PDB file of C-alpha atoms in Angstrom:
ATOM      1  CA  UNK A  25     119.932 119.062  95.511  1.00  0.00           C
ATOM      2  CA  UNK A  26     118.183 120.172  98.237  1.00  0.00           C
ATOM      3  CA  UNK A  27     116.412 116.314  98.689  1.00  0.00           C
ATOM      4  CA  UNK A  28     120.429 115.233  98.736  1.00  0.00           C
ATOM      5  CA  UNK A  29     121.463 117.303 101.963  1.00  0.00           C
ATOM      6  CA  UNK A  30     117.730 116.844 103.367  1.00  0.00           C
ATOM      7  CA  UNK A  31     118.435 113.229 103.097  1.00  0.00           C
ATOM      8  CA  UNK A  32     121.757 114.051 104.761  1.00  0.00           C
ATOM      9  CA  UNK A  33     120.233 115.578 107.900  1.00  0.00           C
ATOM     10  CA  UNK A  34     117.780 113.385 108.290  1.00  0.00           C
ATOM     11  CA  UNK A  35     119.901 110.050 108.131  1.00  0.00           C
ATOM     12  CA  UNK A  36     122.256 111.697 110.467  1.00  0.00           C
ATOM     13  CA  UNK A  37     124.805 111.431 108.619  1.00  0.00           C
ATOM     14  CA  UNK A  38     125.386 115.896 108.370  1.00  0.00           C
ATOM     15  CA  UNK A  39     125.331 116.289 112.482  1.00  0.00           C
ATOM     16  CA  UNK A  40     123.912 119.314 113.942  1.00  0.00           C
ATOM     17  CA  UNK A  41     126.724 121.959 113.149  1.00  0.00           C
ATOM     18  CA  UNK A  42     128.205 120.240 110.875  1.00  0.00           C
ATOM     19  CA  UNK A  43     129.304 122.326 107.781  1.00  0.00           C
ATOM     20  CA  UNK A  44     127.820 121.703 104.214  1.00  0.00           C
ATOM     21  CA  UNK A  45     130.117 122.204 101.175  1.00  0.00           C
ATOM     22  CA  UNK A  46     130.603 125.469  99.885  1.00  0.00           C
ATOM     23  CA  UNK A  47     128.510 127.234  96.858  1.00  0.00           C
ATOM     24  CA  UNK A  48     131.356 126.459  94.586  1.00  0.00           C
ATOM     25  CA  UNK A  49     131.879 122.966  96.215  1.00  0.00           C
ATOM     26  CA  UNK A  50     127.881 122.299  95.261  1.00  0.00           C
ATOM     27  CA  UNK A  51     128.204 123.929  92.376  1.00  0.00           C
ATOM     28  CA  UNK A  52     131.004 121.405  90.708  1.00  0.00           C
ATOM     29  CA  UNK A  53     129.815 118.198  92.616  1.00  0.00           C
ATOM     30  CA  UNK A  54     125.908 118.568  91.291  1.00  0.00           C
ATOM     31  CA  UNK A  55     127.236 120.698  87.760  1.00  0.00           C
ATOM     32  CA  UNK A  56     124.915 123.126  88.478  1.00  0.00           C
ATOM     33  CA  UNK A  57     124.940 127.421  88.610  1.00  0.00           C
ATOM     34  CA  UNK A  58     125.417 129.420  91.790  1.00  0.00           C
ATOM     35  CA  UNK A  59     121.628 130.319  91.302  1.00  0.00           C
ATOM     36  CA  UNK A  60     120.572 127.078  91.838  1.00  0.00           C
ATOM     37  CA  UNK A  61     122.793 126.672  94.844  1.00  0.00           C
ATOM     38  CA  UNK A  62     121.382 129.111  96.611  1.00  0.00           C
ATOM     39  CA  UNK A  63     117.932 128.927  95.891  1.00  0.00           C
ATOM     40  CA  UNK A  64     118.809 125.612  97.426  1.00  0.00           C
ATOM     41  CA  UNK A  65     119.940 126.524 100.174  1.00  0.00           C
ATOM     42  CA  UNK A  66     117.454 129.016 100.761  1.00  0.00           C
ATOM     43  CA  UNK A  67     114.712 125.786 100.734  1.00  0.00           C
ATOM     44  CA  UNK A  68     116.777 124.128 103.593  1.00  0.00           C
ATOM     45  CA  UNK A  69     116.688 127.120 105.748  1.00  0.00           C
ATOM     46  CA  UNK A  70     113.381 127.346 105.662  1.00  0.00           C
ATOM     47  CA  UNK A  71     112.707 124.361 106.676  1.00  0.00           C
ATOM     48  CA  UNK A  72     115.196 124.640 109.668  1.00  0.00           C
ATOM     49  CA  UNK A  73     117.424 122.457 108.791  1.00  0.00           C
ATOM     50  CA  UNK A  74     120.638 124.621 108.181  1.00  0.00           C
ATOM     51  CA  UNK A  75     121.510 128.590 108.899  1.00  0.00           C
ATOM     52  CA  UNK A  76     124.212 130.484 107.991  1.00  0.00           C
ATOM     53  CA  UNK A  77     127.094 131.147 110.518  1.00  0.00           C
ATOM     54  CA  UNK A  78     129.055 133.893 108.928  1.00  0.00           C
ATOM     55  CA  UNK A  79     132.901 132.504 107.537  1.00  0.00           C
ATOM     56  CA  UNK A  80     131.697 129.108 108.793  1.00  0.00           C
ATOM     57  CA  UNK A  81     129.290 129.093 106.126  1.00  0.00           C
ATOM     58  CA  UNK A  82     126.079 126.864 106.277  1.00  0.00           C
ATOM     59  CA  UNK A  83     126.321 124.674 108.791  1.00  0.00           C
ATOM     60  CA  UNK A  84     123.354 121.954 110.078  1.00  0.00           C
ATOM     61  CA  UNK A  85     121.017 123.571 112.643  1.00  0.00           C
ATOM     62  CA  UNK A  86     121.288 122.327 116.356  1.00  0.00           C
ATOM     63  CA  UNK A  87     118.709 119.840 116.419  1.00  0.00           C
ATOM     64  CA  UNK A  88     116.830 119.748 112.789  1.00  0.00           C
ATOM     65  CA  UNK A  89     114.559 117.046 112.996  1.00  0.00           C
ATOM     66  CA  UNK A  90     113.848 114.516 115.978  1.00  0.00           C
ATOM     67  CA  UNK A  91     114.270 111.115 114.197  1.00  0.00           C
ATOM     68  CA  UNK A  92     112.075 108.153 116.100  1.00  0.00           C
ATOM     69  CA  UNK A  93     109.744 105.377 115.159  1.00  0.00           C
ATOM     70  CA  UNK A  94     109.937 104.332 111.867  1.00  0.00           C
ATOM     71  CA  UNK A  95     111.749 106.782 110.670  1.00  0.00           C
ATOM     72  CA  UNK A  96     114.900 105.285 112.757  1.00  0.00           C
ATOM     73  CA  UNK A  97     114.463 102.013 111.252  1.00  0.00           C
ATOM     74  CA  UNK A  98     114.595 103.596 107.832  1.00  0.00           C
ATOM     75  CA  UNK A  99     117.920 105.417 108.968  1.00  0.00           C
ATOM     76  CA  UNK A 100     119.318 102.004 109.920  1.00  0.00           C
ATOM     77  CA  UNK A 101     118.482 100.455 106.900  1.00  0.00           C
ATOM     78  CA  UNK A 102     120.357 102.839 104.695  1.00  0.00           C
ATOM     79  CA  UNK A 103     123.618 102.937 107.119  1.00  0.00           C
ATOM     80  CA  UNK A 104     122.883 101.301 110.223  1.00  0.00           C
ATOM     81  CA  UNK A 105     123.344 104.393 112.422  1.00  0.00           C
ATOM     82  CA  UNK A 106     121.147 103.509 115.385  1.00  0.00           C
ATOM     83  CA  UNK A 107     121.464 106.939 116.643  1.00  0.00           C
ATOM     84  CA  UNK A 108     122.839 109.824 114.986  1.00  0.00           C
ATOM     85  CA  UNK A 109     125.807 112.153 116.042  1.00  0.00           C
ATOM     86  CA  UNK A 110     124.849 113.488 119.643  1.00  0.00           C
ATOM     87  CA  UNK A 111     121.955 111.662 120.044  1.00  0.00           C
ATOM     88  CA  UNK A 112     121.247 109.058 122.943  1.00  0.00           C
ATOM     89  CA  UNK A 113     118.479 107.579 124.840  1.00  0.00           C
ATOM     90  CA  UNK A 114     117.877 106.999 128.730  1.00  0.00           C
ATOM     91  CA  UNK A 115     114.817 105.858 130.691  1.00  0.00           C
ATOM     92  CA  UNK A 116     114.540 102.358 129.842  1.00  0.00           C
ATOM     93  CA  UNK A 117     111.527 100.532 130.965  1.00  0.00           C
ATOM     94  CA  UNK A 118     109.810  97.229 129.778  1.00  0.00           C
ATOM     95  CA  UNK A 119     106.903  96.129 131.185  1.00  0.00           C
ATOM     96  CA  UNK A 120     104.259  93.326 131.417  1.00  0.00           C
ATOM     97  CA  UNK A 121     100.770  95.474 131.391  1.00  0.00           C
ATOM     98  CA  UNK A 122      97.159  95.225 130.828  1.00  0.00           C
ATOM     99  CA  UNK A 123      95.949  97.121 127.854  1.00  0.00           C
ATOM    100  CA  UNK A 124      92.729  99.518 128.559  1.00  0.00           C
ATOM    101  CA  UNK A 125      93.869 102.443 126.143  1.00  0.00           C
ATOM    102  CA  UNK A 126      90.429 101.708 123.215  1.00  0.00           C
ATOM    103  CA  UNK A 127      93.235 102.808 120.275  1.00  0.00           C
ATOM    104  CA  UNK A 128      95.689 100.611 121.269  1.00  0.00           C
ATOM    105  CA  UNK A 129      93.095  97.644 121.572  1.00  0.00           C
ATOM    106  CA  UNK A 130      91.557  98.335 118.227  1.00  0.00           C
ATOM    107  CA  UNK A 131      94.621  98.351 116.736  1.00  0.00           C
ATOM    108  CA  UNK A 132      96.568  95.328 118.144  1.00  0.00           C
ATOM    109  CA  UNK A 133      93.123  93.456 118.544  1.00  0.00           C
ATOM    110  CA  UNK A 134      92.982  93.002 121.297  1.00  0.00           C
ATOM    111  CA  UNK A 135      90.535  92.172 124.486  1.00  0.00           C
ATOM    112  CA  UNK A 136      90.292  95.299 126.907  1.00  0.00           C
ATOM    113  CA  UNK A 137      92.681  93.738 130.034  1.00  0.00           C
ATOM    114  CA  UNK A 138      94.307  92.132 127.605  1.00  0.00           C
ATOM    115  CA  UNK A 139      97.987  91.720 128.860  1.00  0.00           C
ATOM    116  CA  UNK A 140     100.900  92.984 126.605  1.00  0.00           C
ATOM    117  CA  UNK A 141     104.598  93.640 126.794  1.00  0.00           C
ATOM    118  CA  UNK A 142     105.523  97.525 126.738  1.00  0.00           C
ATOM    119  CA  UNK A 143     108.654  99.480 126.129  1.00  0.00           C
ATOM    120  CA  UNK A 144     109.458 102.503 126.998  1.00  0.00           C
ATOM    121  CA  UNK A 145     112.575 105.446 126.430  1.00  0.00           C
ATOM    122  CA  UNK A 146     113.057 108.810 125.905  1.00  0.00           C
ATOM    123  CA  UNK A 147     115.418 109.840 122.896  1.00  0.00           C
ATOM    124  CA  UNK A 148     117.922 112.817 123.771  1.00  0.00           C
ATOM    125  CA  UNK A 149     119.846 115.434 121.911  1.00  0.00           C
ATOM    126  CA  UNK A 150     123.102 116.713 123.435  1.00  0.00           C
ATOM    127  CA  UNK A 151     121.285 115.399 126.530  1.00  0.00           C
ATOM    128  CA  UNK A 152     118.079 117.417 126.368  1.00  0.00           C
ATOM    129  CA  UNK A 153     115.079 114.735 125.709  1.00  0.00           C
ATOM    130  CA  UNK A 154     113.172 115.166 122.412  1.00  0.00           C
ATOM    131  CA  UNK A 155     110.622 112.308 122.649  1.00  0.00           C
ATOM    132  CA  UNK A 156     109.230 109.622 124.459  1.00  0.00           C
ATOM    133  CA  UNK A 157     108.765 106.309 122.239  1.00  0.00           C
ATOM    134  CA  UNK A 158     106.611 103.673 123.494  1.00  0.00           C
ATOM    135  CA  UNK A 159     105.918 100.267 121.871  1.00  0.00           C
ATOM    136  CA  UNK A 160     103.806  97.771 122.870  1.00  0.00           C
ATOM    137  CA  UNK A 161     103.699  94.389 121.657  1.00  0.00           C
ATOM    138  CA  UNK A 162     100.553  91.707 121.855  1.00  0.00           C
ATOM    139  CA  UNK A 163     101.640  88.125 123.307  1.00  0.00           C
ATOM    140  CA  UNK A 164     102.140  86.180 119.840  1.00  0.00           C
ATOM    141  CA  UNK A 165     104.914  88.833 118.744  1.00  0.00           C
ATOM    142  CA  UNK A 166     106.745  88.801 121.768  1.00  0.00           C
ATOM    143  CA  UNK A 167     105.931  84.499 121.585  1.00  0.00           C
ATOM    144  CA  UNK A 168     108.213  84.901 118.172  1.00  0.00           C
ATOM    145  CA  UNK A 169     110.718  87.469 119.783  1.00  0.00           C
ATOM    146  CA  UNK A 170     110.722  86.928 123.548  1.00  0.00           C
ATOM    147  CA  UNK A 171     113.731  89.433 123.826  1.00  0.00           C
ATOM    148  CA  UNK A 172     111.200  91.848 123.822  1.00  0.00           C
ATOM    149  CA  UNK A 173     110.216  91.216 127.371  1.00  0.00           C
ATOM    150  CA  UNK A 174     112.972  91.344 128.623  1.00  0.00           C
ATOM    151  CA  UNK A 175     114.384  94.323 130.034  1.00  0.00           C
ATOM    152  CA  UNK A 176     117.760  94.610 127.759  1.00  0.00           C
ATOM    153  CA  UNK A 177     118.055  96.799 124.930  1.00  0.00           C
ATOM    154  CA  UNK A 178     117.452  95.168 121.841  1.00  0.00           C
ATOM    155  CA  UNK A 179     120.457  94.500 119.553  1.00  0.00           C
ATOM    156  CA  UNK A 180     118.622  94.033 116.104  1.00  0.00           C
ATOM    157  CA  UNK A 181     114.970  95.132 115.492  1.00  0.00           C
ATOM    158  CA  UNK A 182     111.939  93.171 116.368  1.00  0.00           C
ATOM    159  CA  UNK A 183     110.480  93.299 112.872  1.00  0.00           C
ATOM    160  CA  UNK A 184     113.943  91.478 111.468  1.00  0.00           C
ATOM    161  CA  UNK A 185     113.984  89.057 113.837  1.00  0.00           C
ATOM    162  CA  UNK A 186     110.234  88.645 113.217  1.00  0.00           C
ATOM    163  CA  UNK A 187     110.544  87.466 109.539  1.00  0.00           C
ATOM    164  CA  UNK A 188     113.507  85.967 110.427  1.00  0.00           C
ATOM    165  CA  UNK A 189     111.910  83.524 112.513  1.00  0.00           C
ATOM    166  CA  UNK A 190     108.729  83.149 111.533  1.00  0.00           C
ATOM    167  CA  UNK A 191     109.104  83.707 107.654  1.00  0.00           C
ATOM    168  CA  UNK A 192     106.842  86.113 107.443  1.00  0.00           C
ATOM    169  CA  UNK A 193     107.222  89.966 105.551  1.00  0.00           C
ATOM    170  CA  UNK A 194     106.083  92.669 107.954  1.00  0.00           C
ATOM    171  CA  UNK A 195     104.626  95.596 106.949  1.00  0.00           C
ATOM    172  CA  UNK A 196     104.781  99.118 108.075  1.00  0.00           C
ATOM    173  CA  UNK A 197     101.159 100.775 107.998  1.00  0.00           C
ATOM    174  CA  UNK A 198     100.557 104.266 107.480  1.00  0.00           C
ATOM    175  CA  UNK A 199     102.120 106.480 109.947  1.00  0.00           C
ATOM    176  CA  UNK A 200      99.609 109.587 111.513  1.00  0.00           C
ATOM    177  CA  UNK A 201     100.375 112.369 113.248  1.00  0.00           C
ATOM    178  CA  UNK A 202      97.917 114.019 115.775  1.00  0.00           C
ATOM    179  CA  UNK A 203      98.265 116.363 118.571  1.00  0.00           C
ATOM    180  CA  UNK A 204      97.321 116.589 122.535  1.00  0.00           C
ATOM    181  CA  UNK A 205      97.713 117.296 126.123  1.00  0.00           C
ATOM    182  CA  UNK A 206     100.821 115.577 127.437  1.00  0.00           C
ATOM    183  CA  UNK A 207     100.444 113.460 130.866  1.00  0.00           C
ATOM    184  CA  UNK A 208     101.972 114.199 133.352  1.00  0.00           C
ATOM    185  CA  UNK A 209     104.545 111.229 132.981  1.00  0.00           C
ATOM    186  CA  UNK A 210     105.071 112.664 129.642  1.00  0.00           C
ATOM    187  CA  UNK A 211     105.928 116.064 131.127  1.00  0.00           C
ATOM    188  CA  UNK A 212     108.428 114.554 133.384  1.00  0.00           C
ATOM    189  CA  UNK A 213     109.984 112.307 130.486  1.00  0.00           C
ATOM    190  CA  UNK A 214     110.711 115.659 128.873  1.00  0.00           C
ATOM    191  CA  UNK A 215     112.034 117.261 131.459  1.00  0.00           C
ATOM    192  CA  UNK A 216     108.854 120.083 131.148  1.00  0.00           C
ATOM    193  CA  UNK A 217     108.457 122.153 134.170  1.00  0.00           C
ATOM    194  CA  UNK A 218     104.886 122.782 133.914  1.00  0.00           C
ATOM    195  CA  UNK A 219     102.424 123.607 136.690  1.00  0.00           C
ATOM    196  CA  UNK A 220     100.091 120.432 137.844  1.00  0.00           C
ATOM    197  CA  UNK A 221      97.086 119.969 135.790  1.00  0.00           C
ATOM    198  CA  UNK A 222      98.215 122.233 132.832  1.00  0.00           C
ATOM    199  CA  UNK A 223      97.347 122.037 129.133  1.00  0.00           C
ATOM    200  CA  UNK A 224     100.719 121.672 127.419  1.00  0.00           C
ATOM    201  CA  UNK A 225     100.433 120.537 123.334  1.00  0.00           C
ATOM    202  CA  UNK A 226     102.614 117.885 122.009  1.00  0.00           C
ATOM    203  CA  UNK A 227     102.749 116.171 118.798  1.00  0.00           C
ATOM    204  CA  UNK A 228     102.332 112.336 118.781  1.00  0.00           C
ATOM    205  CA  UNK A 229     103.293 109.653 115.861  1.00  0.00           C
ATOM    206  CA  UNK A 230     101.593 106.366 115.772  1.00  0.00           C
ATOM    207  CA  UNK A 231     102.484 103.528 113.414  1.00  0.00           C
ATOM    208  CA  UNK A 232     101.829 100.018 113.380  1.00  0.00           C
ATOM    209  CA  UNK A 233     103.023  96.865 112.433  1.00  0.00           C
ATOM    210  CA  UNK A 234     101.847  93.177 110.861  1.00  0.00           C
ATOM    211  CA  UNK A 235     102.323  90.379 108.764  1.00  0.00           C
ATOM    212  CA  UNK A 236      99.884  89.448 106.525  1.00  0.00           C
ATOM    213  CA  UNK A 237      97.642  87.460 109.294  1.00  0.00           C
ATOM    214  CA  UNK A 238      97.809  89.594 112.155  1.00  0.00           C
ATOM    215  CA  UNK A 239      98.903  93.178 114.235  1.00  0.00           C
ATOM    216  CA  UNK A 240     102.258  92.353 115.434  1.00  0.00           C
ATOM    217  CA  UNK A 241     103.088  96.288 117.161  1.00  0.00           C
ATOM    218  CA  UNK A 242     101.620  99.684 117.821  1.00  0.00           C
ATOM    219  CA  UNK A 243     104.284 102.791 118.501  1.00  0.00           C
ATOM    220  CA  UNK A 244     103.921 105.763 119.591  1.00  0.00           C
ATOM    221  CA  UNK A 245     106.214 108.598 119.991  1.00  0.00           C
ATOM    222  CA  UNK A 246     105.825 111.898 121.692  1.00  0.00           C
ATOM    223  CA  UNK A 247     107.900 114.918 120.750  1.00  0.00           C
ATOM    224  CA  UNK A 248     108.556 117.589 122.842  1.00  0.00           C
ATOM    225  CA  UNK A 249     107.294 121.152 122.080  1.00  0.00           C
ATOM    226  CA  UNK A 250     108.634 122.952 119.390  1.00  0.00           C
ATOM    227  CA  UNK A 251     110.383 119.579 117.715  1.00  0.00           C
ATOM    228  CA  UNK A 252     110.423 119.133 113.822  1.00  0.00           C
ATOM    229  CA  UNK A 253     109.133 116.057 112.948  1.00  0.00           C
ATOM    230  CA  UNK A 254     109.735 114.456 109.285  1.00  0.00           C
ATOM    231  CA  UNK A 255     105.941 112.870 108.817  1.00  0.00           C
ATOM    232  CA  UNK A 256     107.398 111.129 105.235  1.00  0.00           C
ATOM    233  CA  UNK A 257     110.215 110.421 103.294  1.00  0.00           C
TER     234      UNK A 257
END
């Protein structure tokens, strides 16, 4: 029960303040007692996903989980929400660059100076940023999709149009998690008002992408302090 309305949240498809059913609402739709209900309930407050508002009832917490990466193309997949209720994005860049960063290299194989295409945007919530996602692509994916390098927001994902066109499956690899310092083009991305040259903590996500020959994408995304971040389904 609780896995149903987590599911819920996370797909977007229960905005933040939206209101859940009521205990005897749950109670009929999953034929279950109140006990059950609430206990829960209980789970999905403490994960800070819902909260209790009084008469309202339980209603979805302002901004429950920051949903990026792969975890947005999962969300499409199931109902092809692209963003989710009060969500947008801003900061659009794509760029031609030369690859130095040793973990990108290594995982994209390629050649430090190596040139690739990167994209970058920041994801908002009722217009306050909640990550940074950057993707960068080596020349032979952006050979198969060339929209990628070109400064227009994409309107179906790479990795479709990817198989699509070359006939190939891509694969998701496994997604870590790691902390750091933010830059400070991070800092100003999120809108953080630190002092120059101090230590602020984020959480990064990296995932990457191939087919069964080659690295086709790395991504990372950078949350801003204090954002819940669903690591798995």
């Amino acid at each position: 029960m609780a896995s149903h309305f987590r599911a819920l949240i996370k797909n977007g498809e229960l905005a933040p303040g939206a209101t859940l059913p009521s205990v005897a609402e749950i109670r009929e739709q999953f034929d279950v007692a109140a006990k059950t209900v609430s206990r829960a309930l209980a789970v999905l407050k403490s994960e800070g996903l819902v909260t209790s508002r009084g008469s309202l009832g339980t209603v979805v917490a302002k901004s429950p989980l920051v949903i990026t990466g792969a975890d947005r193309l999962s969300r499409m997949e199931k109902n092809g929400l692209r963003y989710a209720p009060g969500e947008t994005s801003s900061g659009h860049r794509v760029m031609r660059r030369s690859v130095y960063d040793p973990e990108v290299c290594t995982a994209l194989n390629l050649e430090p100076g190596d040139e690739a295409v990167i994209r970058i945007r920041v994801f908002r919530q009722d217009d306050k940023p909640t990550s940074v996602g950057v993707s960068v692509y080596p020349p032979h994916t952006v050979a198969a999709v060339p929209e990628l390098g070109e400064d227009v927001r994409m309107v179906k994902q790479f990795d479709k149009l990817y198989a699509e066109r070359t006939g190939l499956e891509v694969v998701k690899g496994q997604r870590t998690a790691h902390s750091r310092h933010a830059s400070q083009d991070e800092l100003a991305a999120l809108e953080i008002d630190a002092p120059p040259h101090s230590a602020v903590p984020v959480t990064v996500t990296v995932m990457t992408f191939h087919d069964d020959e080659q690295a086709l994408a790395y991504w990372e995304d950078v949350y801003a302090p204090g954002s819940r971040v669903p690591i798995s389904d």
